[in-house]
Coordinates of C-alpha atoms in Angstrom, one line a residue:
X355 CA 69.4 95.9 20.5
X356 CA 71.4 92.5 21.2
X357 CA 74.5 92.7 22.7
X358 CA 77.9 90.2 22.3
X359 CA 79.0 88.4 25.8
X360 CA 82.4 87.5 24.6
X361 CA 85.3 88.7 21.9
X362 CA 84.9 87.9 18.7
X363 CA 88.6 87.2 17.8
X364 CA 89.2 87.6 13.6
X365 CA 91.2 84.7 11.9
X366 CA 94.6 85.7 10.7
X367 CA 95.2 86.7 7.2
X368 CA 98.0 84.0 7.0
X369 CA 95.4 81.7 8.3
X370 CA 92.4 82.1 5.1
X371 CA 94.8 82.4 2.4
X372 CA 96.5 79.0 4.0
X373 CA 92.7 77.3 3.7
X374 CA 92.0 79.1 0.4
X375 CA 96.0 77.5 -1.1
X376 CA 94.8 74.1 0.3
X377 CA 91.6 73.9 -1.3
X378 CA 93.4 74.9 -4.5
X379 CA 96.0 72.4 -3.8
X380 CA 93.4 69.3 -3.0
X381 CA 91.3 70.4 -5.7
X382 CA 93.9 70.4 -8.7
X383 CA 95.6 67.1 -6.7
X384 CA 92.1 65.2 -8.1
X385 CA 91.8 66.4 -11.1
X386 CA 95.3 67.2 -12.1
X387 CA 96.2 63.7 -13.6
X388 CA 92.9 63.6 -15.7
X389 CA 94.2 66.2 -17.7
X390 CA 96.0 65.8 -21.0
X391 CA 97.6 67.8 -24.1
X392 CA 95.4 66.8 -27.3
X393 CA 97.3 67.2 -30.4
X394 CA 95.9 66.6 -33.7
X395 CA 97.3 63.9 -36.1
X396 CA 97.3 64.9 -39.9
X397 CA 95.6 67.7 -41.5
X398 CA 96.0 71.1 -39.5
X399 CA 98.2 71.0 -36.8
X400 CA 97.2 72.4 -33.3
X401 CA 96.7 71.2 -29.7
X402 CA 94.4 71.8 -26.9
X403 CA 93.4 70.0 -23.4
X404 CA 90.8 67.5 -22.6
X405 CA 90.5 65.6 -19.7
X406 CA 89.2 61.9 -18.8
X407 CA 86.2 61.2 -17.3
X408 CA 85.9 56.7 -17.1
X409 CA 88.8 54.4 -16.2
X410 CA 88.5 53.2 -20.1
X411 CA 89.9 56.7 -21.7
X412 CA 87.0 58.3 -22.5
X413 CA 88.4 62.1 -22.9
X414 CA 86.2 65.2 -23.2
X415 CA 87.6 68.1 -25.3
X416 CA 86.7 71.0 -27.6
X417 CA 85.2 70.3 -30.6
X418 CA 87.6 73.7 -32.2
X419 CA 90.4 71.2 -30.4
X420 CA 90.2 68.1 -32.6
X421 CA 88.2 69.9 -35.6
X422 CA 88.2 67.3 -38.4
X423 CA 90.7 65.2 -36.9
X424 CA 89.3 61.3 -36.6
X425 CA 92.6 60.7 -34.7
X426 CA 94.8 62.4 -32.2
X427 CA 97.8 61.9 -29.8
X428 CA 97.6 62.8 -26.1
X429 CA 100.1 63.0 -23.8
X430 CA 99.3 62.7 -19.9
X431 CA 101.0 64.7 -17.1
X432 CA 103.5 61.4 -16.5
X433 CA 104.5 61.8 -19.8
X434 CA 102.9 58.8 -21.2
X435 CA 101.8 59.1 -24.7
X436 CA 99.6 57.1 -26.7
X437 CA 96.6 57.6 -29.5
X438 CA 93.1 58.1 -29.4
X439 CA 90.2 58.1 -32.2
X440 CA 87.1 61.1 -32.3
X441 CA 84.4 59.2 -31.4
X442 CA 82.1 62.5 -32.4
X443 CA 81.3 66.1 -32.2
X444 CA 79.1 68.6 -31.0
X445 CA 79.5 71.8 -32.6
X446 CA 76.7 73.0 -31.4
X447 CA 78.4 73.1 -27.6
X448 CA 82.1 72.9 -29.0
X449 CA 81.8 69.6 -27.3
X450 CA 84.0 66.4 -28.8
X451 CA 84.8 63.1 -27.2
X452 CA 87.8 60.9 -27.6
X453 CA 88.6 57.3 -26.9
X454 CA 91.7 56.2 -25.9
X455 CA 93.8 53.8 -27.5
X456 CA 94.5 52.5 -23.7
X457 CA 93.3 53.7 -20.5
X458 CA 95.1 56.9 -19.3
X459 CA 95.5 56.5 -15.6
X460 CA 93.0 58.9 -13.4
X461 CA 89.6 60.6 -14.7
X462 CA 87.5 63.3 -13.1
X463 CA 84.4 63.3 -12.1
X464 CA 81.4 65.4 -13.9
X465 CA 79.6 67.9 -11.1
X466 CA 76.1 69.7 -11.2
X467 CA 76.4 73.2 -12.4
X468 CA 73.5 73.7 -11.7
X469 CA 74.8 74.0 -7.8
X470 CA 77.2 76.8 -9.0
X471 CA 77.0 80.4 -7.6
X472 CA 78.7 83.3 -8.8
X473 CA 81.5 83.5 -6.4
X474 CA 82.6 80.1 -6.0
X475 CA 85.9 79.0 -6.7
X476 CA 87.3 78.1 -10.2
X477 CA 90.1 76.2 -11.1
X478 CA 91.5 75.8 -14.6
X479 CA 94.0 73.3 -16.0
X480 CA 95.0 72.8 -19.3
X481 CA 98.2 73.2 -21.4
X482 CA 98.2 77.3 -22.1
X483 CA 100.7 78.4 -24.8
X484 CA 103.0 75.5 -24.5
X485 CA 103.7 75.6 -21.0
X486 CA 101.7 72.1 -20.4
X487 CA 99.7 71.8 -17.3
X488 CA 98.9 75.1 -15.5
X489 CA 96.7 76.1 -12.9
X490 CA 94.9 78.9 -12.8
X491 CA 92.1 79.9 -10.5
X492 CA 89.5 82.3 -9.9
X493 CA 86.1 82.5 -9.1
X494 CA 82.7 81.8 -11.0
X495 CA 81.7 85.5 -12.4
X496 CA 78.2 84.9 -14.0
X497 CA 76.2 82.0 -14.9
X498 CA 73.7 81.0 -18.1
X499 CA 75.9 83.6 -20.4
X500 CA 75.1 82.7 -24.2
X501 CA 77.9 82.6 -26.4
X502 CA 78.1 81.9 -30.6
X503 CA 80.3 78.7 -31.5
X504 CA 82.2 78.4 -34.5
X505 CA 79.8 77.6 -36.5
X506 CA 77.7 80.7 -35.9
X507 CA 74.8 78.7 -33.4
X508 CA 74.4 80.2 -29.9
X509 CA 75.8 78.5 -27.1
X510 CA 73.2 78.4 -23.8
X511 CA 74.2 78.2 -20.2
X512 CA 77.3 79.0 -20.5
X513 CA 79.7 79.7 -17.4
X514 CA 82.1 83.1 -17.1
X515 CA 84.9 82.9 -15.6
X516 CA 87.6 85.6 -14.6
X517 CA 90.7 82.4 -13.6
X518 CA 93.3 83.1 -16.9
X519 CA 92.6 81.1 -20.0
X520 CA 95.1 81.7 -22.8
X521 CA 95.1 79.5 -26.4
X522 CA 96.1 75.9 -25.7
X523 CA 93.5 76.0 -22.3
X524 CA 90.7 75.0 -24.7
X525 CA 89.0 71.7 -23.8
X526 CA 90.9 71.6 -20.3
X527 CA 88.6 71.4 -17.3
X528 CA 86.8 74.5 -14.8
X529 CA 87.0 72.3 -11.4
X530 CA 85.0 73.4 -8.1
X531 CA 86.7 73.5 -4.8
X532 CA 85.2 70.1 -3.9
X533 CA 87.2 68.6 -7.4
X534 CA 84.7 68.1 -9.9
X535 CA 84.3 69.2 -12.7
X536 CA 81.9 72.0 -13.3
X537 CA 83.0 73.2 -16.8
X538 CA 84.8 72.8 -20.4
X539 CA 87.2 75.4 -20.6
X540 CA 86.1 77.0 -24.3
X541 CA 86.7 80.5 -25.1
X542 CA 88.7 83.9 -23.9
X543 CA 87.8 87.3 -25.9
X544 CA 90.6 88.6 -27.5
X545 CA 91.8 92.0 -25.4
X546 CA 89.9 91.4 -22.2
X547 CA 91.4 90.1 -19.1
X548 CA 89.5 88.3 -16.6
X549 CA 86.7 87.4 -19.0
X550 CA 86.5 83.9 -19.9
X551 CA 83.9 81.2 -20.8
X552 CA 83.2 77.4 -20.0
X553 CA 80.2 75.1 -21.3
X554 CA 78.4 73.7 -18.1
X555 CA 79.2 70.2 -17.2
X556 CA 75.6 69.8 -17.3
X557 CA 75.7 70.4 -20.5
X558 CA 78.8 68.4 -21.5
X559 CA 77.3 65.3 -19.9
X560 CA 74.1 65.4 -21.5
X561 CA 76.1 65.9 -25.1
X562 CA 78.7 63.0 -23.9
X563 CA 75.6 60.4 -23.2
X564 CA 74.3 61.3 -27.2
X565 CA 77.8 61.1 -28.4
X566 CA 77.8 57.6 -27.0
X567 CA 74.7 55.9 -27.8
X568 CA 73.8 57.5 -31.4
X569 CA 77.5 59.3 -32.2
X570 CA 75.8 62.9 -32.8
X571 CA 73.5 64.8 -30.5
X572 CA 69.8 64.6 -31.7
X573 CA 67.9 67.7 -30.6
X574 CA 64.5 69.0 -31.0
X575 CA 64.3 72.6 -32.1
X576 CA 62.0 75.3 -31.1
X577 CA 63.6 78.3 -32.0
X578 CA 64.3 80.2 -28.7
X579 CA 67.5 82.1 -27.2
X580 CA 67.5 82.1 -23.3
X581 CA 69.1 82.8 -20.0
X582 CA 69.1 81.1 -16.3
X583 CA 67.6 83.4 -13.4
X584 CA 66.4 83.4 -10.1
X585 CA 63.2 82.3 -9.9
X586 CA 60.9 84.2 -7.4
X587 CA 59.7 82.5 -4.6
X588 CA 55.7 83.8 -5.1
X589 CA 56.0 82.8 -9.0
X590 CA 57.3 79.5 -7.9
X591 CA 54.7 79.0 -5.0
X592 CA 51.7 79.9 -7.8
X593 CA 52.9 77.5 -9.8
X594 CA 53.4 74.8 -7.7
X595 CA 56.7 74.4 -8.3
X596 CA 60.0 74.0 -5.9
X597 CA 63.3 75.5 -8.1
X598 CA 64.2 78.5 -7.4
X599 CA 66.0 79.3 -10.9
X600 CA 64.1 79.1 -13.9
X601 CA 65.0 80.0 -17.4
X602 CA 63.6 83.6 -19.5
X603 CA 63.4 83.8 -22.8
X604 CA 65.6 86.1 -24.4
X605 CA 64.4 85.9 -28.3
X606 CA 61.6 83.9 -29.9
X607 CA 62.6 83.4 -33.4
X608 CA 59.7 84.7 -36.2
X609 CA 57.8 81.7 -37.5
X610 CA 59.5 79.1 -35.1
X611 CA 57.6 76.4 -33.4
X612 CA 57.8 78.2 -30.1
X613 CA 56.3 81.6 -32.0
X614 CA 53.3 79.3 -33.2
X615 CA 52.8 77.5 -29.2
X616 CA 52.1 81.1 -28.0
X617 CA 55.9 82.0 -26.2
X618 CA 56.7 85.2 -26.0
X619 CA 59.9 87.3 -25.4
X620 CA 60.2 87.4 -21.9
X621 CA 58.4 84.6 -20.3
X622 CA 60.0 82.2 -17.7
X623 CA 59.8 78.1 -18.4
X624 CA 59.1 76.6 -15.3
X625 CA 58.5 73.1 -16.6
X626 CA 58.8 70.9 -19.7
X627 CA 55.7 68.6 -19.9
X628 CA 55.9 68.2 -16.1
X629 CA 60.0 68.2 -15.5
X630 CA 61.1 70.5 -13.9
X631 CA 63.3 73.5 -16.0
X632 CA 66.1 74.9 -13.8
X633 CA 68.6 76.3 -16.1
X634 CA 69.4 76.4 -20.0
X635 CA 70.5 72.7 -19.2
X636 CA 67.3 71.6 -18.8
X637 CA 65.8 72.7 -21.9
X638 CA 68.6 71.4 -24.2
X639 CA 68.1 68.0 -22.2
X640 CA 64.5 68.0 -22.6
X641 CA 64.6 69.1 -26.6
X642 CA 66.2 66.0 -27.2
X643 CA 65.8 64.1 -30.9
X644 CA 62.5 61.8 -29.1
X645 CA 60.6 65.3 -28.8
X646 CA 60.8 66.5 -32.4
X647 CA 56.9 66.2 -34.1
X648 CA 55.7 65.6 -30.6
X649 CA 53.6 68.1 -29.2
X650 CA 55.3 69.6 -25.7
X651 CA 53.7 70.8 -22.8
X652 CA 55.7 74.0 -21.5
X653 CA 54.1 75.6 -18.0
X654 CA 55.3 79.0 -18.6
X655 CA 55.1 82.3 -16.2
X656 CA 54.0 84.9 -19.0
X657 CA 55.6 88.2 -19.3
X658 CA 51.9 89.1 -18.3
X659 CA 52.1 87.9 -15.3
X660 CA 50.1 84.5 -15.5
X661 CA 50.8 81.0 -14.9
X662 CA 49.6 79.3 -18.3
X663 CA 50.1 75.7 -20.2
X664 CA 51.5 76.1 -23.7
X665 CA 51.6 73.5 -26.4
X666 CA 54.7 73.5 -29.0
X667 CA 55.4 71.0 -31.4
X668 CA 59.4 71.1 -32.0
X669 CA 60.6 70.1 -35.9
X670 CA 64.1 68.6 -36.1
X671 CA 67.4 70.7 -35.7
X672 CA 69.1 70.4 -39.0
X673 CA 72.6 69.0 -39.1

């Protein structure tokens, strides 16, 4: 048995929660001007958050935020106040993007979710039941939830989170402790406390880049519900592979594409015609519009216990 040469002296209380406030404080300092109210202009009223992300006003939101609004106002935390157009939607995510009429000052920067853990820090910001620009914080409580959108799809790789959302937080940004964004603020369930849900930034980029270049997010559809887990190191070293998270399928829908390659309920996806699958965020990256009629390659770690190739052909997601 080992022995200590010298006393280990404990830091203060005072001293932590002083760290902890100004990681908080720095944190929210960045991303804190980004952040505007989104109201929408004709039709239903209602307002929500959404924050910029480019020097030009590019605003991410909730798609349940603008709903069929093609225009809306924002206001930013200096009180400056001008209009923006929808540039498109994603209900699919409960993703929407905005443009600017001018440029809004500060944006945030998008972070890898995949680096999350559950325990890190989370900081919301958004504009909660009126009371416009409120920070919240918390910590990360599980990662690659599923959730169903509005219009009844699942949401994969969602984040849960217990820092307070309340109506009006919707579209706002979850920020890391470094100050980037890790999440979309999206969803509370009615009656729980501490319980709350973000889309990935991951995710949020990759449905930002579509948004841009086609104005709706092409996706190739195979018919699977999955999760994110930890990948085990012997599976990973069998299959030659480095991640150490891989995705499990959950559900293999009857007479889907993946049904007909061979996937099963309960395998893991280690790789998508030789990338790499870390998350939930990887396969909705990968099944983008190019892959639909193309035959996939999917190196999959079957729920009986073998390292096999799999071939699915994925049709197009209808609109």
């Amino acid at each position: 048995m080992g022995f200590i040469d010298q006393n280990i002296v404990p830091a203060e209380d005072g001293g932590l929660l002083d760290a902890y406030s100004s990681t908080v404080a720095s944190a929210v300092d960045l991303v804190g001007p980004t952040v505007s109210r989104i109201e929408r202009i004709g039709g239903r009223g209602g307002h929500g958050s959404g924050f910029a992300i480019s020097p030009d006003g590019l605003i991410v939101t909730n798609n349940h935020v603008v709903e069929d609004a093609r225009s809306v106002r924002i206001t930013t935390p200096d009180g400056f106040v001008t209009e923006g157009r929808v540039l498109g939607r994603d209900p699919d995510t409960d993703v929407a993007l905005i443009r600017a009429n001018t440029s809004v000052g500060a944006w945030a920067t998008l972070g890898d979710s995949k680096r999350l853990k559950r325990g890190h820090i989370a900081i919301a910001i958004g504009n909660p039941l009126g009371f416009e620009w409120t920070v919240t914080a918390g910590i990360i409580s599980a990662l690659g939830r599923s959730m169903r959108a509005a219009n009844g799809r699942l949401i994969d790789d969602v984040i849960q989170t217990d820092a307070a959302l309340n109506p009006g937080n919707s579209g706002g940004p979850l920020v890391s402790s470094s100050g980037e964004v890790v999440g979309v603020n999206t969803a509370v369930i009615q009656g729980a406390q501490g319980i709350a849900f973000a889309v990935a930034s991951n995710t949020a980029q990759y449905v930002v880049s579509e948004l841009l270049r086609f104005g709706k997010v092409r996706r190739a559809l195979i018919g699977i519900a999955a999760d994110t887990i930890e990948l085990h190191r012997r599976v990973a070293l069998q299959a030659g592979v480095t991640q150490i998270t891989s995705v499990r399928l959950r559900r293999v829908e009857p007479g889907s594409p993946a049904e007909k390659g061979g996937l099963q309920e309960g395998d893991l996806v280690l790789a998508i015609n030789g990338s790499p699958v870390a998350g939930v965020d990887d396969v909705l990256r990968l099944m983008d519009g190019d892959r639909i009629g193309q035959e996939t390659a999917f190196l999959i770690f079957s729920v009986q216990g073998a390292i096999e190739t799999k071939y699915v052909t994925p049709t197009a997601r209808p609109l």
